[in-house]
PDB file of C-alpha atoms in Angstrom:
ATOM      1  CA  ASN T 725      -3.554   2.537  21.201  1.00  0.00           C
ATOM      2  CA  ARG T 726      -3.934   3.105  17.522  1.00  0.00           C
ATOM      3  CA  VAL T 727      -7.086   2.386  15.692  1.00  0.00           C
ATOM      4  CA  ALA T 728      -7.191   1.523  11.977  1.00  0.00           C
ATOM      5  CA  VAL T 729     -10.314   1.364   9.711  1.00  0.00           C
ATOM      6  CA  VAL T 730     -10.040  -0.567   6.429  1.00  0.00           C
ATOM      7  CA  THR T 731     -13.384  -0.516   4.147  1.00  0.00           C
ATOM      8  CA  GLY T 732     -14.110  -3.395   1.902  1.00  0.00           C
ATOM      9  CA  ALA T 733     -11.833  -5.610   4.007  1.00  0.00           C
ATOM     10  CA  ASN T 734     -13.694  -8.931   3.597  1.00  0.00           C
ATOM     11  CA  LYS T 735     -11.759 -10.312   0.707  1.00  0.00           C
ATOM     12  CA  GLY T 736      -9.125  -9.367  -2.022  1.00  0.00           C
ATOM     13  CA  ILE T 737      -6.734  -6.550  -1.440  1.00  0.00           C
ATOM     14  CA  GLY T 738      -8.752  -5.098   1.484  1.00  0.00           C
ATOM     15  CA  TYR T 739      -8.437  -8.269   3.222  1.00  0.00           C
ATOM     16  CA  PHE T 740      -4.642  -8.226   2.945  1.00  0.00           C
ATOM     17  CA  ILE T 741      -4.289  -4.752   3.682  1.00  0.00           C
ATOM     18  CA  ALA T 742      -6.299  -5.458   7.126  1.00  0.00           C
ATOM     19  CA  LEU T 743      -3.807  -8.557   7.764  1.00  0.00           C
ATOM     20  CA  GLN T 744      -0.684  -6.626   7.116  1.00  0.00           C
ATOM     21  CA  LEU T 745      -1.795  -3.828   9.305  1.00  0.00           C
ATOM     22  CA  GLY T 746      -2.545  -6.400  11.952  1.00  0.00           C
ATOM     23  CA  LEU T 747       0.930  -7.996  11.634  1.00  0.00           C
ATOM     24  CA  SER T 748       2.545  -4.612  11.849  1.00  0.00           C
ATOM     25  CA  GLY T 749       2.165  -4.317  15.566  1.00  0.00           C
ATOM     26  CA  LEU T 750       1.439  -0.527  15.185  1.00  0.00           C
ATOM     27  CA  PHE T 751      -2.308  -0.815  16.007  1.00  0.00           C
ATOM     28  CA  SER T 752      -4.362  -1.887  19.032  1.00  0.00           C
ATOM     29  CA  ASN T 753      -7.554  -2.254  17.036  1.00  0.00           C
ATOM     30  CA  ILE T 754      -8.373  -2.831  13.142  1.00  0.00           C
ATOM     31  CA  ILE T 755     -11.925  -2.472  12.134  1.00  0.00           C
ATOM     32  CA  LEU T 756     -13.212  -4.089   8.924  1.00  0.00           C
ATOM     33  CA  GLY T 757     -15.886  -1.890   7.328  1.00  0.00           C
ATOM     34  CA  CYS T 758     -17.695  -4.146   5.024  1.00  0.00           C
ATOM     35  CA  ARG T 759     -21.369  -4.469   3.640  1.00  0.00           C
ATOM     36  CA  ASP T 760     -21.645  -8.306   3.848  1.00  0.00           C
ATOM     37  CA  ILE T 761     -22.078  -9.204   7.623  1.00  0.00           C
ATOM     38  CA  GLN T 762     -21.314 -12.857   7.211  1.00  0.00           C
ATOM     39  CA  ARG T 763     -18.130 -12.130   4.960  1.00  0.00           C
ATOM     40  CA  GLY T 764     -17.271  -9.464   7.279  1.00  0.00           C
ATOM     41  CA  THR T 765     -17.475 -11.461  10.344  1.00  0.00           C
ATOM     42  CA  THR T 766     -15.521 -14.470   8.801  1.00  0.00           C
ATOM     43  CA  ALA T 767     -12.737 -12.142   7.482  1.00  0.00           C
ATOM     44  CA  ALA T 768     -12.234 -10.596  10.954  1.00  0.00           C
ATOM     45  CA  ASN T 769     -12.261 -14.241  12.618  1.00  0.00           C
ATOM     46  CA  GLU T 770      -9.582 -15.412  10.041  1.00  0.00           C
ATOM     47  CA  ILE T 771      -7.388 -12.280  10.447  1.00  0.00           C
ATOM     48  CA  GLN T 772      -7.592 -12.315  14.111  1.00  0.00           C
ATOM     49  CA  ALA T 773      -6.378 -16.070  13.999  1.00  0.00           C
ATOM     50  CA  LEU T 774      -3.385 -15.082  11.750  1.00  0.00           C
ATOM     51  CA  VAL T 775      -2.285 -12.175  13.940  1.00  0.00           C
ATOM     52  CA  GLN T 776      -2.843 -14.199  17.209  1.00  0.00           C
ATOM     53  CA  GLY T 777       0.367 -14.910  18.988  1.00  0.00           C
ATOM     54  CA  LYS T 778       2.462 -12.387  16.860  1.00  0.00           C
ATOM     55  CA  THR T 779       0.630  -9.175  18.078  1.00  0.00           C
ATOM     56  CA  ASP T 780      -2.022  -8.075  20.425  1.00  0.00           C
ATOM     57  CA  THR T 781      -4.161  -6.416  17.801  1.00  0.00           C
ATOM     58  CA  LYS T 782      -7.892  -7.009  18.061  1.00  0.00           C
ATOM     59  CA  ILE T 783      -9.700  -7.455  14.714  1.00  0.00           C
ATOM     60  CA  GLU T 784     -13.333  -6.606  14.669  1.00  0.00           C
ATOM     61  CA  PHE T 785     -15.994  -6.352  11.909  1.00  0.00           C
ATOM     62  CA  SER T 786     -18.631  -3.389  11.807  1.00  0.00           C
ATOM     63  CA  PRO T 787     -21.335  -2.935   8.886  1.00  0.00           C
ATOM     64  CA  LEU T 788     -20.568  -0.193   6.317  1.00  0.00           C
ATOM     65  CA  VAL T 789     -21.916   0.072   2.840  1.00  0.00           C
ATOM     66  CA  ILE T 790     -19.867   2.592   0.907  1.00  0.00           C
ATOM     67  CA  GLY T 791     -22.374   4.926  -0.943  1.00  0.00           C
ATOM     68  CA  ASP T 792     -25.199   4.523   1.666  1.00  0.00           C
ATOM     69  CA  VAL T 793     -24.948   7.569   3.730  1.00  0.00           C
ATOM     70  CA  ALA T 794     -26.746   6.329   6.679  1.00  0.00           C
ATOM     71  CA  THR T 795     -24.420   3.534   7.152  1.00  0.00           C
ATOM     72  CA  HIS T 796     -21.642   6.022   7.059  1.00  0.00           C
ATOM     73  CA  SER T 797     -22.965   8.016   9.859  1.00  0.00           C
ATOM     74  CA  THR T 798     -23.709   4.923  12.063  1.00  0.00           C
ATOM     75  CA  PHE T 799     -20.295   3.608  11.528  1.00  0.00           C
ATOM     76  CA  CYS T 800     -18.809   6.959  12.466  1.00  0.00           C
ATOM     77  CA  GLU T 801     -20.961   7.190  15.469  1.00  0.00           C
ATOM     78  CA  LYS T 802     -19.772   3.862  16.591  1.00  0.00           C
ATOM     79  CA  MET T 803     -16.098   4.609  16.023  1.00  0.00           C
ATOM     80  CA  GLU T 804     -16.684   7.790  18.257  1.00  0.00           C
ATOM     81  CA  ALA T 805     -18.436   5.820  21.013  1.00  0.00           C
ATOM     82  CA  GLU T 806     -15.809   2.943  21.067  1.00  0.00           C
ATOM     83  CA  PHE T 807     -12.515   4.653  20.455  1.00  0.00           C
ATOM     84  CA  GLY T 808     -13.125   8.602  20.090  1.00  0.00           C
ATOM     85  CA  LYS T 809     -10.582   8.790  17.233  1.00  0.00           C
ATOM     86  CA  VAL T 810      -9.556   6.981  14.135  1.00  0.00           C
ATOM     87  CA  ASP T 811      -5.633   6.978  13.474  1.00  0.00           C
ATOM     88  CA  VAL T 812      -5.512   5.400  10.198  1.00  0.00           C
ATOM     89  CA  LEU T 813      -8.256   5.001   7.492  1.00  0.00           C
ATOM     90  CA  VAL T 814      -7.717   3.061   4.347  1.00  0.00           C
ATOM     91  CA  ASN T 815     -10.582   3.754   1.877  1.00  0.00           C
ATOM     92  CA  ASN T 816     -10.401   0.334  -0.118  1.00  0.00           C
ATOM     93  CA  ALA T 817     -13.908  -0.447  -0.769  1.00  0.00           C
ATOM     94  CA  GLY T 818     -14.768  -0.208  -4.502  1.00  0.00           C
ATOM     95  CA  PHE T 819     -16.720  -1.515  -7.411  1.00  0.00           C
ATOM     96  CA  ALA T 820     -16.194  -2.254 -11.177  1.00  0.00           C
ATOM     97  CA  TYR T 821     -18.460  -3.594 -13.651  1.00  0.00           C
ATOM     98  CA  LYS T 822     -16.977  -6.578 -15.562  1.00  0.00           C
ATOM     99  CA  GLY T 823     -15.718  -6.196 -19.151  1.00  0.00           C
ATOM    100  CA  ALA T 824     -18.563  -8.672 -20.439  1.00  0.00           C
ATOM    101  CA  ASP T 825     -21.311  -6.879 -18.345  1.00  0.00           C
ATOM    102  CA  PRO T 826     -24.094  -5.893 -20.901  1.00  0.00           C
ATOM    103  CA  THR T 827     -24.985  -2.795 -19.102  1.00  0.00           C
ATOM    104  CA  PRO T 828     -24.431   0.098 -21.467  1.00  0.00           C
ATOM    105  CA  PHE T 829     -21.825   2.620 -20.696  1.00  0.00           C
ATOM    106  CA  GLU T 830     -24.252   5.261 -19.749  1.00  0.00           C
ATOM    107  CA  GLY T 831     -26.079   2.755 -17.491  1.00  0.00           C
ATOM    108  CA  GLN T 832     -22.679   1.972 -15.534  1.00  0.00           C
ATOM    109  CA  THR T 833     -21.916   5.619 -14.746  1.00  0.00           C
ATOM    110  CA  GLU T 834     -24.254   6.182 -11.689  1.00  0.00           C
ATOM    111  CA  LYS T 835     -23.356   3.214  -9.768  1.00  0.00           C
ATOM    112  CA  THR T 836     -19.475   3.316 -10.473  1.00  0.00           C
ATOM    113  CA  LEU T 837     -19.368   6.931  -9.208  1.00  0.00           C
ATOM    114  CA  SER T 838     -21.642   6.714  -6.417  1.00  0.00           C
ATOM    115  CA  ILE T 839     -19.646   4.048  -4.797  1.00  0.00           C
ATOM    116  CA  ASN T 840     -15.974   4.761  -5.870  1.00  0.00           C
ATOM    117  CA  TYR T 841     -16.099   8.444  -5.689  1.00  0.00           C
ATOM    118  CA  PHE T 842     -19.261  10.120  -4.049  1.00  0.00           C
ATOM    119  CA  GLY T 843     -19.462   7.476  -1.504  1.00  0.00           C
ATOM    120  CA  LEU T 844     -15.690   7.570  -0.696  1.00  0.00           C
ATOM    121  CA  VAL T 845     -15.836  11.269  -0.440  1.00  0.00           C
ATOM    122  CA  ASP T 846     -18.939  11.432   1.872  1.00  0.00           C
ATOM    123  CA  PHE T 847     -17.545   8.603   4.248  1.00  0.00           C
ATOM    124  CA  THR T 848     -14.247  10.513   4.308  1.00  0.00           C
ATOM    125  CA  GLU T 849     -15.900  13.862   5.269  1.00  0.00           C
ATOM    126  CA  GLN T 850     -17.763  12.165   8.111  1.00  0.00           C
ATOM    127  CA  ILE T 851     -14.736  10.551   9.541  1.00  0.00           C
ATOM    128  CA  LEU T 852     -12.498  13.172   9.158  1.00  0.00           C
ATOM    129  CA  PRO T 853     -13.324  14.595  12.586  1.00  0.00           C
ATOM    130  CA  LEU T 854     -12.304  11.404  14.182  1.00  0.00           C
ATOM    131  CA  VAL T 855      -9.014  11.193  12.302  1.00  0.00           C
ATOM    132  CA  ARG T 856      -8.000  14.548  13.182  1.00  0.00           C
ATOM    133  CA  LYS T 857      -7.923  13.463  16.677  1.00  0.00           C
ATOM    134  CA  GLY T 858      -5.561  10.614  15.835  1.00  0.00           C
ATOM    135  CA  SER T 859      -1.908   9.942  16.785  1.00  0.00           C
ATOM    136  CA  ASP T 860       0.283  10.260  13.622  1.00  0.00           C
ATOM    137  CA  PRO T 861      -2.986  10.188  11.714  1.00  0.00           C
ATOM    138  CA  ARG T 862      -3.138   9.036   8.120  1.00  0.00           C
ATOM    139  CA  ILE T 863      -5.642   8.453   5.196  1.00  0.00           C
ATOM    140  CA  VAL T 864      -4.804   6.157   2.246  1.00  0.00           C
ATOM    141  CA  ASN T 865      -7.220   6.010  -0.769  1.00  0.00           C
ATOM    142  CA  VAL T 866      -6.987   3.100  -2.909  1.00  0.00           C
ATOM    143  CA  ALA T 867      -7.270   4.394  -6.262  1.00  0.00           C
ATOM    144  CA  SER T 868      -5.851   2.917  -9.622  1.00  0.00           C
ATOM    145  CA  MET T 869      -3.516   3.652 -12.518  1.00  0.00           C
ATOM    146  CA  ALA T 870      -6.920   3.875 -14.410  1.00  0.00           C
ATOM    147  CA  GLY T 871      -7.310   7.168 -12.840  1.00  0.00           C
ATOM    148  CA  ARG T 872      -4.451   8.668 -14.568  1.00  0.00           C
ATOM    149  CA  LEU T 873      -4.853  12.325 -15.325  1.00  0.00           C
ATOM    150  CA  GLY T 874      -4.038  11.828 -19.237  1.00  0.00           C
ATOM    151  CA  GLN T 875      -7.444  10.313 -19.938  1.00  0.00           C
ATOM    152  CA  VAL T 876      -9.253  13.758 -19.844  1.00  0.00           C
ATOM    153  CA  SER T 877      -8.508  16.818 -22.070  1.00  0.00           C
ATOM    154  CA  PRO T 878      -5.768  19.345 -21.322  1.00  0.00           C
ATOM    155  CA  GLU T 879      -8.608  21.778 -20.449  1.00  0.00           C
ATOM    156  CA  LEU T 880     -10.072  19.450 -17.936  1.00  0.00           C
ATOM    157  CA  GLN T 881      -6.600  18.428 -16.485  1.00  0.00           C
ATOM    158  CA  LYS T 882      -6.166  22.098 -15.537  1.00  0.00           C
ATOM    159  CA  LYS T 883      -9.215  22.030 -13.574  1.00  0.00           C
ATOM    160  CA  PHE T 884      -8.523  18.797 -11.799  1.00  0.00           C
ATOM    161  CA  THR T 885      -4.799  19.845 -10.796  1.00  0.00           C
ATOM    162  CA  ASP T 886      -5.771  23.592  -9.793  1.00  0.00           C
ATOM    163  CA  ASP T 887      -4.251  24.092  -6.357  1.00  0.00           C
ATOM    164  CA  SER T 888      -7.424  26.050  -5.219  1.00  0.00           C
ATOM    165  CA  LEU T 889      -9.861  23.290  -6.286  1.00  0.00           C
ATOM    166  CA  THR T 890     -12.353  22.354  -3.390  1.00  0.00           C
ATOM    167  CA  ILE T 891     -14.291  19.170  -2.818  1.00  0.00           C
ATOM    168  CA  GLU T 892     -17.334  21.008  -3.859  1.00  0.00           C
ATOM    169  CA  GLU T 893     -16.004  22.008  -6.976  1.00  0.00           C
ATOM    170  CA  LEU T 894     -14.618  18.515  -7.520  1.00  0.00           C
ATOM    171  CA  ASN T 895     -18.070  16.955  -6.794  1.00  0.00           C
ATOM    172  CA  THR T 896     -19.534  19.479  -9.494  1.00  0.00           C
ATOM    173  CA  LEU T 897     -16.884  18.339 -11.996  1.00  0.00           C
ATOM    174  CA  LEU T 898     -17.901  14.547 -11.519  1.00  0.00           C
ATOM    175  CA  LYS T 899     -21.518  15.482 -11.717  1.00  0.00           C
ATOM    176  CA  GLN T 900     -20.929  17.375 -15.013  1.00  0.00           C
ATOM    177  CA  PHE T 901     -19.173  14.177 -16.261  1.00  0.00           C
ATOM    178  CA  LYS T 902     -22.210  12.137 -15.282  1.00  0.00           C
ATOM    179  CA  SER T 903     -24.770  14.632 -17.054  1.00  0.00           C
ATOM    180  CA  ASP T 904     -22.615  14.871 -20.302  1.00  0.00           C
ATOM    181  CA  VAL T 905     -22.571  10.922 -20.249  1.00  0.00           C
ATOM    182  CA  GLN T 906     -26.301  10.916 -20.036  1.00  0.00           C
ATOM    183  CA  ALA T 907     -26.537  13.723 -22.784  1.00  0.00           C
ATOM    184  CA  GLY T 908     -24.155  11.732 -24.906  1.00  0.00           C
ATOM    185  CA  THR T 909     -21.756  14.592 -25.249  1.00  0.00           C
ATOM    186  CA  TYR T 910     -19.040  13.396 -22.905  1.00  0.00           C
ATOM    187  CA  LYS T 911     -16.360  12.647 -25.650  1.00  0.00           C
ATOM    188  CA  ALA T 912     -16.839  15.985 -27.292  1.00  0.00           C
ATOM    189  CA  ALA T 913     -16.601  17.736 -23.801  1.00  0.00           C
ATOM    190  CA  GLY T 914     -13.024  16.031 -23.137  1.00  0.00           C
ATOM    191  CA  TRP T 915     -14.155  13.468 -20.776  1.00  0.00           C
ATOM    192  CA  SER T 916     -12.707  10.046 -20.423  1.00  0.00           C
ATOM    193  CA  SER T 917     -14.436   6.857 -21.946  1.00  0.00           C
ATOM    194  CA  SER T 918     -14.161   5.133 -18.819  1.00  0.00           C
ATOM    195  CA  ASN T 919     -16.474   5.320 -15.725  1.00  0.00           C
ATOM    196  CA  TYR T 920     -14.227   3.470 -13.563  1.00  0.00           C
ATOM    197  CA  GLY T 921     -11.049   5.621 -14.740  1.00  0.00           C
ATOM    198  CA  MET T 922     -13.013   8.931 -13.838  1.00  0.00           C
ATOM    199  CA  SER T 923     -14.088   7.562 -10.461  1.00  0.00           C
ATOM    200  CA  LYS T 924     -10.549   6.973  -9.547  1.00  0.00           C
ATOM    201  CA  LEU T 925      -9.292  10.212 -11.294  1.00  0.00           C
ATOM    202  CA  GLY T 926     -11.702  11.808  -8.848  1.00  0.00           C
ATOM    203  CA  VAL T 927     -10.481   9.828  -5.890  1.00  0.00           C
ATOM    204  CA  ILE T 928      -6.688  11.061  -6.645  1.00  0.00           C
ATOM    205  CA  ALA T 929      -7.838  14.716  -7.046  1.00  0.00           C
ATOM    206  CA  ALA T 930      -9.794  14.500  -3.808  1.00  0.00           C
ATOM    207  CA  THR T 931      -6.567  13.021  -2.018  1.00  0.00           C
ATOM    208  CA  LYS T 932      -4.704  16.078  -3.221  1.00  0.00           C
ATOM    209  CA  ILE T 933      -7.347  18.500  -1.819  1.00  0.00           C
ATOM    210  CA  TRP T 934      -7.606  16.818   1.536  1.00  0.00           C
ATOM    211  CA  ALA T 935      -3.868  16.824   1.770  1.00  0.00           C
ATOM    212  CA  ARG T 936      -3.983  20.656   1.219  1.00  0.00           C
ATOM    213  CA  GLN T 937      -6.703  21.095   3.535  1.00  0.00           C
ATOM    214  CA  GLU T 938      -5.551  18.796   6.389  1.00  0.00           C
ATOM    215  CA  PRO T 939      -1.999  19.698   7.266  1.00  0.00           C
ATOM    216  CA  THR T 940      -1.926  17.575  10.332  1.00  0.00           C
ATOM    217  CA  ILE T 941      -3.006  14.321   8.424  1.00  0.00           C
ATOM    218  CA  LYS T 942      -0.591  12.392   5.945  1.00  0.00           C
ATOM    219  CA  ILE T 943      -3.138  11.922   3.031  1.00  0.00           C
ATOM    220  CA  ASN T 944      -2.108   9.673   0.081  1.00  0.00           C
ATOM    221  CA  ALA T 945      -3.602   7.542  -2.774  1.00  0.00           C
ATOM    222  CA  CYS T 946      -2.296   4.354  -4.221  1.00  0.00           C
ATOM    223  CA  CYS T 947      -2.626   1.971  -7.056  1.00  0.00           C
ATOM    224  CA  PRO T 948      -2.346  -1.762  -5.884  1.00  0.00           C
ATOM    225  CA  GLY T 949      -1.585  -2.859  -9.332  1.00  0.00           C
ATOM    226  CA  TYR T 950      -3.531  -5.368 -11.462  1.00  0.00           C
ATOM    227  CA  CYS T 951      -4.188  -8.136  -8.897  1.00  0.00           C
ATOM    228  CA  ALA T 952      -5.777 -11.599  -8.952  1.00  0.00           C
ATOM    229  CA  THR T 953      -8.957 -10.752  -7.147  1.00  0.00           C
ATOM    230  CA  ASP T 954     -12.698 -11.096  -7.736  1.00  0.00           C
ATOM    231  CA  MET T 955     -12.781  -7.580  -9.304  1.00  0.00           C
ATOM    232  CA  SER T 956     -10.242  -8.529 -12.111  1.00  0.00           C
ATOM    233  CA  SER T 957     -11.861 -12.082 -12.339  1.00  0.00           C
ATOM    234  CA  HIS T 958      -8.413 -13.299 -11.127  1.00  0.00           C
ATOM    235  CA  LYS T 959      -6.864 -12.137 -14.297  1.00  0.00           C
ATOM    236  CA  GLY T 960      -4.300  -9.968 -12.787  1.00  0.00           C
ATOM    237  CA  PRO T 961      -0.461 -11.111 -12.502  1.00  0.00           C
ATOM    238  CA  ARG T 962       0.061  -9.615  -9.030  1.00  0.00           C
ATOM    239  CA  SER T 963      -1.235 -11.243  -5.865  1.00  0.00           C
ATOM    240  CA  ALA T 964      -3.574  -9.281  -3.665  1.00  0.00           C
ATOM    241  CA  ASP T 965      -1.101  -9.852  -0.820  1.00  0.00           C
ATOM    242  CA  ASP T 966       1.569  -7.781  -2.801  1.00  0.00           C
ATOM    243  CA  GLY T 967      -0.972  -5.348  -4.300  1.00  0.00           C
ATOM    244  CA  ALA T 968      -2.072  -4.544  -0.650  1.00  0.00           C
ATOM    245  CA  LYS T 969       1.618  -3.521   0.178  1.00  0.00           C
ATOM    246  CA  ASN T 970       1.125  -0.288  -1.919  1.00  0.00           C
ATOM    247  CA  ALA T 971      -1.571   0.914   0.497  1.00  0.00           C
ATOM    248  CA  VAL T 972       0.146  -0.480   3.572  1.00  0.00           C
ATOM    249  CA  ILE T 973       3.451   1.414   2.930  1.00  0.00           C
ATOM    250  CA  PRO T 974       1.972   4.986   3.264  1.00  0.00           C
ATOM    251  CA  ALA T 975      -0.199   3.901   5.974  1.00  0.00           C
ATOM    252  CA  THR T 976       2.771   2.555   8.176  1.00  0.00           C
ATOM    253  CA  MET T 977       6.053   4.129   6.791  1.00  0.00           C
ATOM    254  CA  GLU T 978       7.789   6.597   8.982  1.00  0.00           C
ATOM    255  CA  ASN T 979       7.775  10.225   7.976  1.00  0.00           C
ATOM    256  CA  PRO T 980       5.291   9.646   4.964  1.00  0.00           C
ATOM    257  CA  PRO T 981       4.656  12.370   2.384  1.00  0.00           C
ATOM    258  CA  THR T 982       1.276  13.741   1.773  1.00  0.00           C
ATOM    259  CA  GLY T 983      -0.761  14.315  -1.422  1.00  0.00           C
ATOM    260  CA  GLU T 984       1.077  11.790  -3.301  1.00  0.00           C
ATOM    261  CA  PHE T 985       0.192   8.750  -5.524  1.00  0.00           C
ATOM    262  CA  PHE T 986       1.972   5.358  -4.722  1.00  0.00           C
ATOM    263  CA  ARG T 987       2.545   2.824  -7.299  1.00  0.00           C
ATOM    264  CA  ASP T 988       4.738  -0.223  -7.566  1.00  0.00           C
ATOM    265  CA  TYR T 989       5.795   0.410  -3.919  1.00  0.00           C
ATOM    266  CA  LYS T 990       6.858   4.208  -4.276  1.00  0.00           C
ATOM    267  CA  ILE T 991       5.727   7.490  -5.021  1.00  0.00           C
ATOM    268  CA  ALA T 992       4.620   7.883  -8.731  1.00  0.00           C
ATOM    269  CA  LYS T 993       3.479  10.309 -11.206  1.00  0.00           C
ATOM    270  CA  TRP T 994      -0.514  11.006 -11.459  1.00  0.00           C
TER     271      TRP T 994
END
């Protein structure tokens, strides 16, 4: 009996991650953590129909809004009560402003980071005690090539890659980025000009911290690639089904590494 949780799984890449995990036959239960109840329920029913007859996996929906700390707690309490553990967590839920969105750069920082970085970190920290109880436990954080280390100055790169960096210190770095954006000094301070890129750089840095701190859990990040999803306005050349494989590989492979970044179906450089 192994339990997988996939966040943001009602459409796009998350939907196909949940489907592929369901078809793998490695899980008794897959929980779709989604904010939209109707879409989440529909996705769970669709995926259940697609795995029916192939595996005995049970697909369920449970409400979860990444960035809303109260729902993080409620979700974790439900997992504790129902299963007493989580074997695999795939942090897929994310947000990106469209390129044509008129919101100014400094107006996009808070929402982008509160979901993609701070929300993901809080949810992961809350669910970690359950993952520690898992069998062959794993965490996969869906990041992006946009989170590349080279987008910040060499001085900041050293801070993000410091082997003694903690989650608390990483949170402080990302808060500094936010305040430098509001002050209009972020470029001079060596930060990136991409809110989305900074949020995903934070996710990859957090992945490496957790991998060091949690030796019994295999914790990796991935880039699904530029996929044809709602987030990209369906401009990406890769299908969401193919993109999902970059998360499913570290979630299901035998003897996975830890603290690595997967891209194009293999380990890649951050």
